[in-house]
Every structure is written in C-alpha cells, then in structure tokens.
Amino acid sequence: MASASEVPEPRIDVACLAACFRELTEETAQIPRPLRDYINYEAMARDAQLNGEVFAIETAHDEVHVFWTR
C-alpha cells in the first residue's frame, strides 16, 4: 500500500481557478474601467492556492469546485 507522501497531489488548472477569481471579484467589487486590465487573476488564484486559502477539486465532468479554507 502506498503511503500518503507517495500519492501525487492533484493540480487544478490555474486558468480555470483564475476564472473563478475573476467572477468573484467582478460580482463583489466595482473596479474602475482603467484598472481592469491590470488585475492578474491567474496570480491571485495561484497565490491563494499556494497559501492554502482555497481548496479546489475537479469532477469527472470537468467542473471545478472551489472551497475557501478560512
């Protein structure tokens, strides 16, 4: 039986997670039009995932479910 350290951790596509962050940001904040192109949603998603702020799982139907850990 393989130990937990030998099992590879699944990785969620950062672009897919970035789309979730874009949607959340656009629904909860008003960003001035001149600043919209400067927001790096992929970096936001990557940082949140690396910091353990979000947990995401991908289903067999290519759907991604994102959960906040804090």
Tab-separated table of C-alpha atoms in Angstrom:
chain	number	residue	atom	x	y	z
A	1	MET	CA	0.000	0.000	0.000
A	2	ALA	CA	1.399	3.426	-0.962
A	3	SER	CA	1.900	5.999	1.728
A	4	ALA	CA	0.247	9.398	1.536
A	5	SER	CA	3.583	11.001	0.684
A	6	GLU	CA	3.853	8.846	-2.471
A	7	VAL	CA	0.453	9.822	-3.861
A	8	PRO	CA	0.752	12.794	-6.237
A	9	GLU	CA	-1.355	15.781	-5.286
A	10	PRO	CA	-3.899	16.675	-7.982
A	11	ARG	CA	-3.342	20.080	-9.564
A	12	ILE	CA	-6.181	22.278	-10.714
A	13	ASP	CA	-5.564	24.303	-13.855
A	14	VAL	CA	-4.698	27.818	-12.682
A	15	ALA	CA	-6.562	29.355	-15.630
A	16	CYS	CA	-9.766	27.644	-14.509
A	17	LEU	CA	-9.284	28.791	-10.933
A	18	ALA	CA	-8.470	32.277	-12.240
A	19	ALA	CA	-11.862	32.373	-13.950
A	20	CYS	CA	-13.456	31.709	-10.560
A	21	PHE	CA	-11.487	34.570	-9.019
A	22	ARG	CA	-12.447	36.892	-11.883
A	23	GLU	CA	-16.133	36.064	-11.444
A	24	LEU	CA	-15.977	36.509	-7.676
A	25	THR	CA	-14.149	39.837	-7.973
A	26	GLU	CA	-16.486	41.221	-10.621
A	27	GLU	CA	-19.550	40.204	-8.591
A	28	THR	CA	-18.333	41.662	-5.297
A	29	ALA	CA	-16.360	44.784	-6.237
A	30	GLN	CA	-16.603	47.701	-8.618
A	31	ILE	CA	-13.291	48.071	-10.390
A	32	PRO	CA	-12.767	51.258	-12.397
A	33	ARG	CA	-12.524	50.527	-16.111
A	34	PRO	CA	-8.947	51.914	-16.464
A	35	LEU	CA	-7.710	49.445	-13.817
A	36	ARG	CA	-9.419	46.265	-15.055
A	37	ASP	CA	-6.605	45.261	-17.416
A	38	TYR	CA	-4.044	45.449	-14.621
A	39	ILE	CA	-5.581	42.729	-12.443
A	40	ASN	CA	-3.765	39.416	-12.745
A	41	TYR	CA	-6.387	36.831	-11.823
A	42	GLU	CA	-4.046	33.921	-12.547
A	43	ALA	CA	-1.569	35.273	-9.995
A	44	MET	CA	-4.389	35.773	-7.479
A	45	ALA	CA	-5.558	32.185	-7.977
A	46	ARG	CA	-2.061	30.727	-7.819
A	47	ASP	CA	-1.191	32.668	-4.653
A	48	ALA	CA	-4.438	31.702	-2.933
A	49	GLN	CA	-3.879	28.056	-3.784
A	50	LEU	CA	-0.233	28.074	-2.661
A	51	ASN	CA	-1.137	29.870	0.582
A	52	GLY	CA	-3.826	27.302	1.351
A	53	GLU	CA	-6.655	29.845	1.173
A	54	VAL	CA	-8.634	27.805	-1.338
A	55	PHE	CA	-9.167	24.119	-1.941
A	56	ALA	CA	-10.326	23.112	-5.395
A	57	ILE	CA	-11.389	19.772	-6.797
A	58	GLU	CA	-12.170	18.826	-10.371
A	59	THR	CA	-15.009	16.399	-11.025
A	60	ALA	CA	-15.203	13.761	-13.733
A	61	HIS	CA	-17.390	16.175	-15.713
A	62	ASP	CA	-14.598	18.796	-15.931
A	63	GLU	CA	-16.280	21.005	-13.349
A	64	VAL	CA	-14.142	22.725	-10.741
A	65	HIS	CA	-15.498	23.251	-7.235
A	66	VAL	CA	-13.678	25.862	-5.163
A	67	PHE	CA	-13.872	25.977	-1.376
A	68	TRP	CA	-12.457	28.622	0.963
A	69	THR	CA	-10.376	27.097	3.744
A	70	ARG	CA	-10.510	30.095	6.054
